[in-house]
CSV table of C-alpha atoms in Angstrom, one decimal:
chain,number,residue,atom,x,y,z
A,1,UNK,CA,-27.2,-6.2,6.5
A,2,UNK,CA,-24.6,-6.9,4.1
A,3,UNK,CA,-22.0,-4.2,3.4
A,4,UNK,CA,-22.5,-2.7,0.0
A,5,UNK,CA,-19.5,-2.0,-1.6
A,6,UNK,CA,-18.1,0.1,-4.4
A,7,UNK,CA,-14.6,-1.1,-5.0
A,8,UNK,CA,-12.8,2.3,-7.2
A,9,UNK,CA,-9.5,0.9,-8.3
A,10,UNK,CA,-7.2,3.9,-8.8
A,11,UNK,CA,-4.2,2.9,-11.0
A,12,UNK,CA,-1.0,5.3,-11.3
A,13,UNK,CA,0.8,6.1,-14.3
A,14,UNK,CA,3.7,4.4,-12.2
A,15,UNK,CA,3.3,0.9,-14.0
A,16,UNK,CA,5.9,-1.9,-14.0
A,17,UNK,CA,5.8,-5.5,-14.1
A,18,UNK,CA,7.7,-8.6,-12.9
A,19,UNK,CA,8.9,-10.1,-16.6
A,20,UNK,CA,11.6,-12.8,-16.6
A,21,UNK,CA,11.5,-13.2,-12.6
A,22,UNK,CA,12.2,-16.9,-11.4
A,23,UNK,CA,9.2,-18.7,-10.0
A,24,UNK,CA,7.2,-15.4,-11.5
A,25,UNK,CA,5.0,-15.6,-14.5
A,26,UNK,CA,4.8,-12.4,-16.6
A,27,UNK,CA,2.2,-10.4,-16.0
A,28,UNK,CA,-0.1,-7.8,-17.8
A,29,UNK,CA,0.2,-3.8,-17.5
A,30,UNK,CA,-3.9,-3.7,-17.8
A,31,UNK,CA,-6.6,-4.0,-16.0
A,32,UNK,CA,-8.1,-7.5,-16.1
A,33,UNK,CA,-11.4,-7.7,-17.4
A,34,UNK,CA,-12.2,-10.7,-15.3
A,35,UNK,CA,-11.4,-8.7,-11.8
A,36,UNK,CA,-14.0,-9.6,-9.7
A,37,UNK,CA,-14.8,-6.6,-8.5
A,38,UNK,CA,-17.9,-5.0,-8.5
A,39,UNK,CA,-18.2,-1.5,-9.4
A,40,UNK,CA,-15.1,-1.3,-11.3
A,41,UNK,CA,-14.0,2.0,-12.2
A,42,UNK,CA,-10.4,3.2,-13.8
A,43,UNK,CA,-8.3,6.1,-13.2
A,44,UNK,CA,-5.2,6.7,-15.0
A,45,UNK,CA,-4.3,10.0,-13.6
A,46,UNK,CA,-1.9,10.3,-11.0
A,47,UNK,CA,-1.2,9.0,-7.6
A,48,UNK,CA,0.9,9.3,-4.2
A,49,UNK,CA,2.3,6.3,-4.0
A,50,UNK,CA,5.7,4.8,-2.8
A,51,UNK,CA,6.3,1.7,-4.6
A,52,UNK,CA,6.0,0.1,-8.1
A,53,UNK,CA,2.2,-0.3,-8.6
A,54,UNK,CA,1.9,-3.1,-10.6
A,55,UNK,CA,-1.1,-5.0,-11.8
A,56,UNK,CA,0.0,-8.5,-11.1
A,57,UNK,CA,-3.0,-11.0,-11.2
A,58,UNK,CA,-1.7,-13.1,-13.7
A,59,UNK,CA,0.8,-14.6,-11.5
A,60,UNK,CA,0.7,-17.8,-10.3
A,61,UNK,CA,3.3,-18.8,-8.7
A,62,UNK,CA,6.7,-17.8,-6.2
A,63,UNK,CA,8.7,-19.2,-4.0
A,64,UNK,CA,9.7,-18.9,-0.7
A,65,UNK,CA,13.2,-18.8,0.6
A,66,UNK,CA,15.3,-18.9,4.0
A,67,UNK,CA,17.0,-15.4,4.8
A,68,UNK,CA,19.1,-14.1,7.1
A,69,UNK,CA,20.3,-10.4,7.3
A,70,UNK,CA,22.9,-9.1,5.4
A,71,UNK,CA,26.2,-8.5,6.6
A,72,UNK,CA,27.6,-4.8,6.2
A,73,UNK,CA,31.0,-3.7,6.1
A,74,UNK,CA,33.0,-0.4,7.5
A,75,UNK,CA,34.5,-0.4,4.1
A,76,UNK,CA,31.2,-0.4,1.9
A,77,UNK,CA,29.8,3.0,4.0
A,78,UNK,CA,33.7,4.2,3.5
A,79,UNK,CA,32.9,4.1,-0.2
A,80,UNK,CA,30.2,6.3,-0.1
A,81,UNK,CA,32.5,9.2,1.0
A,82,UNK,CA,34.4,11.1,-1.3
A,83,UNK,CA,37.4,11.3,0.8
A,84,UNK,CA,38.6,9.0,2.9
A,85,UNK,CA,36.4,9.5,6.4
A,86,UNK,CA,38.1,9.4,9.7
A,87,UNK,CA,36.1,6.8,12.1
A,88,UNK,CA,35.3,6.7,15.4
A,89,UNK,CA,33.5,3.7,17.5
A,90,UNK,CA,31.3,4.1,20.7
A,91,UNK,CA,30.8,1.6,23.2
A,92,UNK,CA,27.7,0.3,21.3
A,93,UNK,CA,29.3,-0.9,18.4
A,94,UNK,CA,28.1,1.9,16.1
A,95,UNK,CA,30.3,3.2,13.6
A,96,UNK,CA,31.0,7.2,13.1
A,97,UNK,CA,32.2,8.3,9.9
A,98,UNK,CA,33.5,12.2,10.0
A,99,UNK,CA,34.6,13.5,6.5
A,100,UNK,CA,35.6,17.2,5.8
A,101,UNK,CA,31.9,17.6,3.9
A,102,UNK,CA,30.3,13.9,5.1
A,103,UNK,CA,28.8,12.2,7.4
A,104,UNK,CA,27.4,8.5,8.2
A,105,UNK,CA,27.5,5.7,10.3
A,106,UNK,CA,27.4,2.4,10.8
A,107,UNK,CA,24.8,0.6,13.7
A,108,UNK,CA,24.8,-3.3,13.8
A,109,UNK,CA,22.6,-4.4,16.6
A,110,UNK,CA,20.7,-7.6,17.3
A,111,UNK,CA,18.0,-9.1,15.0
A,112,UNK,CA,14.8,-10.6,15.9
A,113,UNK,CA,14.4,-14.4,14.5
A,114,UNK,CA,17.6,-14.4,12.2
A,115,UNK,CA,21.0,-15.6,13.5
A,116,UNK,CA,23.0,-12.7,12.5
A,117,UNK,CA,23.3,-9.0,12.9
A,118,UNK,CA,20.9,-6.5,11.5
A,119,UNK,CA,22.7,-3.3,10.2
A,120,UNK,CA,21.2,0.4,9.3
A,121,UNK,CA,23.6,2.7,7.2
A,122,UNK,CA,22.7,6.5,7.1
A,123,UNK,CA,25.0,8.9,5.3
A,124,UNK,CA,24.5,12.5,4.7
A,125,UNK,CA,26.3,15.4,3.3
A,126,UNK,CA,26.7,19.1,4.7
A,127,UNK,CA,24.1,20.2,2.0
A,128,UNK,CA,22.2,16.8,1.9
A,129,UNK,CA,21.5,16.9,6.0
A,130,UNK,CA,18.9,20.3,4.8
A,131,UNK,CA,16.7,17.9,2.4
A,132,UNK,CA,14.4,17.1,5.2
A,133,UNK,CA,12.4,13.6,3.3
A,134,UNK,CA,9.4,14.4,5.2
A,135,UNK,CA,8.9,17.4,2.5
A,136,UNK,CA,8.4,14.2,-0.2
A,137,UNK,CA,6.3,12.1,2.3
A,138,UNK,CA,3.9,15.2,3.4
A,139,UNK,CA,3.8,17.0,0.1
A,140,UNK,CA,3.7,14.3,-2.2
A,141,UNK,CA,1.2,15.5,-4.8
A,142,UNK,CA,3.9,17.8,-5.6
A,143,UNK,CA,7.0,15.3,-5.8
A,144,UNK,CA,6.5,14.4,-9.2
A,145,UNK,CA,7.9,11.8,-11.8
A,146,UNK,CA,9.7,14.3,-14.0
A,147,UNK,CA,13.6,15.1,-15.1
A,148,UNK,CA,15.4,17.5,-13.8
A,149,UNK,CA,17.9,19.6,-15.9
A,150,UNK,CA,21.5,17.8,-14.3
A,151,UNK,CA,20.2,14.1,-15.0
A,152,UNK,CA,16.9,12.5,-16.0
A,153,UNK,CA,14.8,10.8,-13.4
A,154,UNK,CA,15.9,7.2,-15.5
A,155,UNK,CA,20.0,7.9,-15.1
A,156,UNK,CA,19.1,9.1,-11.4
A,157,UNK,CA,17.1,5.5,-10.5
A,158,UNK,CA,20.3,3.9,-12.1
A,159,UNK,CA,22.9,5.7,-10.4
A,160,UNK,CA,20.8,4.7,-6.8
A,161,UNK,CA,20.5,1.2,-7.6
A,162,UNK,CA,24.5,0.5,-8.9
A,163,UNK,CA,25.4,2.0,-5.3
A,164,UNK,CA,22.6,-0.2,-3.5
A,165,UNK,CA,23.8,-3.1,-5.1
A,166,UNK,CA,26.1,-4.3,-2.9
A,167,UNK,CA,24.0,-3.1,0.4
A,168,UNK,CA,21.1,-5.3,-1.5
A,169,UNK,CA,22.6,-7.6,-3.9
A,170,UNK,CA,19.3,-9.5,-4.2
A,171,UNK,CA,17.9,-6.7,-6.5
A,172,UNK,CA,16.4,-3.1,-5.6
A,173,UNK,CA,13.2,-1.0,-7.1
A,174,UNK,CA,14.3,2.4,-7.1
A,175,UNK,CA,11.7,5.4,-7.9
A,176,UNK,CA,13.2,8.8,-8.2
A,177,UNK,CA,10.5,11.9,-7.2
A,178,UNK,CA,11.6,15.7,-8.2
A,179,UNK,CA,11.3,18.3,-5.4
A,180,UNK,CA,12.0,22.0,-6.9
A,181,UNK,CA,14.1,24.4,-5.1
A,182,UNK,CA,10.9,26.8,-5.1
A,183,UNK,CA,8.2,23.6,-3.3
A,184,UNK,CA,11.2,23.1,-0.8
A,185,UNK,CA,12.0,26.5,0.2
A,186,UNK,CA,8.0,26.9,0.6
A,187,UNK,CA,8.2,23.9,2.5
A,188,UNK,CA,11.1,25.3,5.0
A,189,UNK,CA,9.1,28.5,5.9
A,190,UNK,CA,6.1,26.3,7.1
A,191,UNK,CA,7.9,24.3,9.0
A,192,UNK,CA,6.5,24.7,12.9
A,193,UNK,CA,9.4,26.2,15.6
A,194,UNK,CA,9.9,23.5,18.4
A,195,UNK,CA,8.2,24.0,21.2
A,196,UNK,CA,10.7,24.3,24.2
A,197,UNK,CA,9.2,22.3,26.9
A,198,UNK,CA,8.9,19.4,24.9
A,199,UNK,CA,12.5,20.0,23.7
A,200,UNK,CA,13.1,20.0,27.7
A,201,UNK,CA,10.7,17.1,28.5
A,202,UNK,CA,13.3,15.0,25.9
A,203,UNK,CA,16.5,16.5,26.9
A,204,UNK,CA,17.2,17.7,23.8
A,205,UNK,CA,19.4,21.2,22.8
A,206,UNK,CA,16.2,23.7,22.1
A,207,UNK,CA,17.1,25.1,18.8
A,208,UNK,CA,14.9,26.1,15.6
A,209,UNK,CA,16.0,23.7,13.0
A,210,UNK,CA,17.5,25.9,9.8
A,211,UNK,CA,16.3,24.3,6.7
A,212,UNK,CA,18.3,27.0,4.5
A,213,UNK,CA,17.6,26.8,0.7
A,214,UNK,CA,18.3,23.5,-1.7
A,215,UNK,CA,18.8,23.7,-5.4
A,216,UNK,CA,16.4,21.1,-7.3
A,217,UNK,CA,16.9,17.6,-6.0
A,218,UNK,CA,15.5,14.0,-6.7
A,219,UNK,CA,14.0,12.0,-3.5
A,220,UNK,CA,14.0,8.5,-4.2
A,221,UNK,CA,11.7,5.5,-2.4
A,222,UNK,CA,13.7,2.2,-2.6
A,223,UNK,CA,12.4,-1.5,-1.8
A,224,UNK,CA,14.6,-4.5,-1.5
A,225,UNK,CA,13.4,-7.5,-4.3
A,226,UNK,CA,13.5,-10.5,-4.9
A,227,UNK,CA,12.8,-12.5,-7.9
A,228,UNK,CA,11.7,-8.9,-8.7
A,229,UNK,CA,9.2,-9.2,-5.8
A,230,UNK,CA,9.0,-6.2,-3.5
A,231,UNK,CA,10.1,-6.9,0.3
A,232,UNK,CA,7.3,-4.9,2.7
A,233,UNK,CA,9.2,-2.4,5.2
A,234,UNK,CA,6.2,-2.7,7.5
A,235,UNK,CA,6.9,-4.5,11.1
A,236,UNK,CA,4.7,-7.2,11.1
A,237,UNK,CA,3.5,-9.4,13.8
A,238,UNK,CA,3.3,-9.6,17.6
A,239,UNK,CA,5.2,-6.6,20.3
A,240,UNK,CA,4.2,-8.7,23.1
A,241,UNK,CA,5.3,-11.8,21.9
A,242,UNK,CA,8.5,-10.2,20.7
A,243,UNK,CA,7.8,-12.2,17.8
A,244,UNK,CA,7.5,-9.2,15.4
A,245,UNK,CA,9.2,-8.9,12.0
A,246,UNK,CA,10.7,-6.4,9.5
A,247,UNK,CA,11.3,-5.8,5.6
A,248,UNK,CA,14.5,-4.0,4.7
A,249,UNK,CA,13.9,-0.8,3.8
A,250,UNK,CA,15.9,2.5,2.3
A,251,UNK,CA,15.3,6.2,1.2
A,252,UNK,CA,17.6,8.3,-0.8
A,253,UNK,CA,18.4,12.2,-1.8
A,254,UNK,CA,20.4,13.1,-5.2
A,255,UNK,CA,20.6,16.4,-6.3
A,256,UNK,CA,23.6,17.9,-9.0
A,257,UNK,CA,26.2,18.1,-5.9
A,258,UNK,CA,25.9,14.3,-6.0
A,259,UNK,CA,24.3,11.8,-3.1
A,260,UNK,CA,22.7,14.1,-0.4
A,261,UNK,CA,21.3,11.8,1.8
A,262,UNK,CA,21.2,7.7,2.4
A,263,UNK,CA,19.5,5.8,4.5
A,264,UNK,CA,19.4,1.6,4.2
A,265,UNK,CA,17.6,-0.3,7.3
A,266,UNK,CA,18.1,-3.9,7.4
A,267,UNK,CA,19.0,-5.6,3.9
A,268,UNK,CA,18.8,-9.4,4.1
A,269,UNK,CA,20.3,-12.5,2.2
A,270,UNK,CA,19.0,-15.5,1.2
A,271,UNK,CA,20.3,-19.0,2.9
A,272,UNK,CA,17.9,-21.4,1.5
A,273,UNK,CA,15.0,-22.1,-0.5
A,274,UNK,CA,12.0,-23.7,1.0
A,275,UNK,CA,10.1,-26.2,-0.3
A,276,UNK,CA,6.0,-25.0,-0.5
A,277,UNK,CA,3.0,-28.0,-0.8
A,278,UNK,CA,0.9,-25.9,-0.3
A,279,UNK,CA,-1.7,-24.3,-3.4
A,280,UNK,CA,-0.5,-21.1,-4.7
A,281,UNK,CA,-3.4,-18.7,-3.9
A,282,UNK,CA,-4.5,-16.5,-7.0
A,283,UNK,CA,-5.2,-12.6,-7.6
A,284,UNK,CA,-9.0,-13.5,-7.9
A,285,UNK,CA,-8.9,-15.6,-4.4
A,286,UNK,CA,-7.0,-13.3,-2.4
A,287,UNK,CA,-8.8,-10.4,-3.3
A,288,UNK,CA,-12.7,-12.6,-2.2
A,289,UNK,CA,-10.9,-12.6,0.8
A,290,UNK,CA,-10.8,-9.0,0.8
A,291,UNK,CA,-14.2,-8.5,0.1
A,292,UNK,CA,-15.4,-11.2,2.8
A,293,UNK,CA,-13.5,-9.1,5.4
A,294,UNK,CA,-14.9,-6.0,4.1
A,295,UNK,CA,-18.6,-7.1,3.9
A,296,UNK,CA,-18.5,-8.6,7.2
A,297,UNK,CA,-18.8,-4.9,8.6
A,298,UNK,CA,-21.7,-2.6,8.9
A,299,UNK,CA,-21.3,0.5,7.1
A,300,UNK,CA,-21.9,1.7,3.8
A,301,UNK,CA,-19.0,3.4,3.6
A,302,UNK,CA,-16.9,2.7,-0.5
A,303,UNK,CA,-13.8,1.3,-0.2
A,304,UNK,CA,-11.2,2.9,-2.6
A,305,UNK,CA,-8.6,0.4,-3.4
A,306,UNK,CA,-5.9,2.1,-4.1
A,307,UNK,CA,-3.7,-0.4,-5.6
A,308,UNK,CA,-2.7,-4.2,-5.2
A,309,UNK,CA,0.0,-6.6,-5.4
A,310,UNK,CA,2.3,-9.1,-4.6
A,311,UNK,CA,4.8,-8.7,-2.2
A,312,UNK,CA,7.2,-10.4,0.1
A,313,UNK,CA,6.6,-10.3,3.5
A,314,UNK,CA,9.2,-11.4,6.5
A,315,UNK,CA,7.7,-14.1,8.7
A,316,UNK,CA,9.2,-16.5,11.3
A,317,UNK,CA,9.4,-20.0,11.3
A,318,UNK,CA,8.9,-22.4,14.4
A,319,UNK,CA,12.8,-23.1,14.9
A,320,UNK,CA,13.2,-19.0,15.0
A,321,UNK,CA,14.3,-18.8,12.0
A,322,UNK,CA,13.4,-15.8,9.2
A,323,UNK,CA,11.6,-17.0,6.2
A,324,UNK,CA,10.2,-14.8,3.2
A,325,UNK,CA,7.0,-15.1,2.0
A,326,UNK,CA,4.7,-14.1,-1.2
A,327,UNK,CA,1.8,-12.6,0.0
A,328,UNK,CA,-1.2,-10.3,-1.7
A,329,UNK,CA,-1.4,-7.1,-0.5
A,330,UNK,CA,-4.1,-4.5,-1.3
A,331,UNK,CA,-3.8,-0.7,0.3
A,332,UNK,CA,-7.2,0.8,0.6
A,333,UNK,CA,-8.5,4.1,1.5
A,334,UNK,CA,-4.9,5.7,0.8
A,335,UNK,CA,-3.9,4.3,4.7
A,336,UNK,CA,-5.0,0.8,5.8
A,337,UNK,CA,-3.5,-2.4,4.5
A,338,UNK,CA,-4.8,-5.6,3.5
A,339,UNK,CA,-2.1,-8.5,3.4
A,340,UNK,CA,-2.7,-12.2,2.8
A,341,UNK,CA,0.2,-15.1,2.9
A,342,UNK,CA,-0.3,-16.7,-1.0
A,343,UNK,CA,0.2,-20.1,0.3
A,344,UNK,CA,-2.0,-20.3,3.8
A,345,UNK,CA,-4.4,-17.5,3.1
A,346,UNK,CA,-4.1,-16.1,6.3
A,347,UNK,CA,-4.0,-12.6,6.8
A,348,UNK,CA,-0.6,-11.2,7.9
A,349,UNK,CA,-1.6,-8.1,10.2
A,350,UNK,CA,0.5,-5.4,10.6
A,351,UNK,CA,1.9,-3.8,14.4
């Protein structure tokens, strides 16, 4: 029995596009009329969604590059601080940074595939350590794309990328979310108290974590680009193996005291460009491939696509190596992922 499906593409008013990227055609901000898909429905309202949705089947073509991860520095978390931080090293490597009102630090530690040193930044502030981001990621239908009165959502994205440049100096996609000091006070009170045995069971201090109160605040979701082309956080590949895989990824917190909260997880660089024979694979193709999957199960169930894309994916090459790669991806029944390389066809399946 062939699955029948009923594909419901939901679009979000969070629309951009890939216009004047190298190796990336421009694309259109509609909805194809040619999509392929059966049952085609719109919805224009709104969405929880973490990246740039982007309706880019008009591309057809990107290239694929060498990377490496990218080196950083003591002094670039240093510049985060508004003073001067005092530092202190452990005998891992890691980085503290102590300020009068700041904190961060610094962890380099060995990458998988890559010749160099993977890095994650965090840096918080006495007031930014109480914006918990899990009120954004479990409440997100009320993190909404509005201005605050201190700065507009537009000057906020712009203020996050200029201090991500130099963490990501490939380019960055920056979406700033409001969260009012009413949702997150709300949020605070529901918060569960940890339970004490399984503060015991991980040897951790028992105490009920005080959320206090936080004045109106922007929470931001960042992805790394390149060539405009979103770099997928998701660990890809195989845990047994150890030949598994990572996208940079970073999350944010500004409110009108200034940066709250940073977090950046693995930037990388690009060493080389790679040479590709193989036929670009189109919007159209990569999404049969979707349905094929899909029909080859028994159920009746609808699929709801919730949106697709094209996206960069981190794979590894035979001599080890880290190589980035354009692949369609399609997220479907608001969890579950659908990911195809744009050169092999092969699906690229997540850990």
């Amino acid at each position: 029995m062939k699955k029948n499906l009923a594909f419901i593409i939901t679009l979000t008013a969070l629309i951009g596009t890939l216009s004047g990227c190298s190796g990336v055609e421009e694309m259109s901000n509609s909805v194809s009329e040619n999509s392929g898909i059966s049952n085609f429905t719109s919805d224009q309202g709104m969405i929880s969604s973490d990246f740039n949705i982007t309706n880019d089947q008009n591309i057809t073509s990107a290239k694929c590059y060498k990377v490496d991860f990218q080196e950083v520095t003591e002094d670039q978390v240093a510049a985060l601080f508004k003073a001067v931080p005092q530092k202190e090293t452990n005998e891992f490597g890691r980085t503290v940074f102590n300020g009068e009102k700041e904190n961060g630090s610094l962890s380099p530690s060995s990458g998988v595939g890559g010749s160099g040193t993977y890095y994650i930044v965090m840096y918080w502030t006495e007031q930014g350590d109480k914006y918990d981001s899990a009120a954004y990621r479990n409440y997100s239908e009320i993190a909404v794309k509005r201005d605050l009165s201190f700065l507009t959502s537009a000057e906020a994205e712009e203020e996050i990328k200029s201090l991500l440049s130099g963490f990501m100096p490939t380019g960055v996609s920056v979406k700033a979310y409001a969260i009012s000091e009413e949702y997150y006070s709300q949020y605070a009170k529901e918060q569960p108290v940890k339970d004490k045995e399984d503060a015991d069971f991980w040897g951790e201090k028992y105490t009920e974590k005080d959320y206090g109160t936080a004045a109106d605040y922007y929470y931001f979701t960042i992805e790394q680009t390149v060539d405009g082309i979103p770099i997928q956080a998701e660990l890809i590949g195989n845990l047994d193996t150890g030949s598994q895989t990572w996208g940079s990824e970073a999350s944010a917190v500004l409110s009108e005291e200034g940066l709250g909260y940073l977090r950046v997880f693995s930037p990388y660089k690009i060493t080389g460009e790679i040479e590709v024979s193989e036929k670009f694979i189109t919007f159209s193709e990569a999404e049969q491939m979707f349905r094929d999957k899909n029909d080859s199960f028994l159920t009746t169930e609808d699929i709801t696509v919730n949106y697709s894309r094209l996206v960069y994916v981190v794979l590894r090459a035979e001599d080890n190596g880290l190589v980035l790669t354009p692949a369609w991806e399609f997220k479907y029944n608001d969890k579950l992922f659908f990911r195809v390389n744009a050169y092999t066809g092969e699906e690229i399946v997540t850990v």
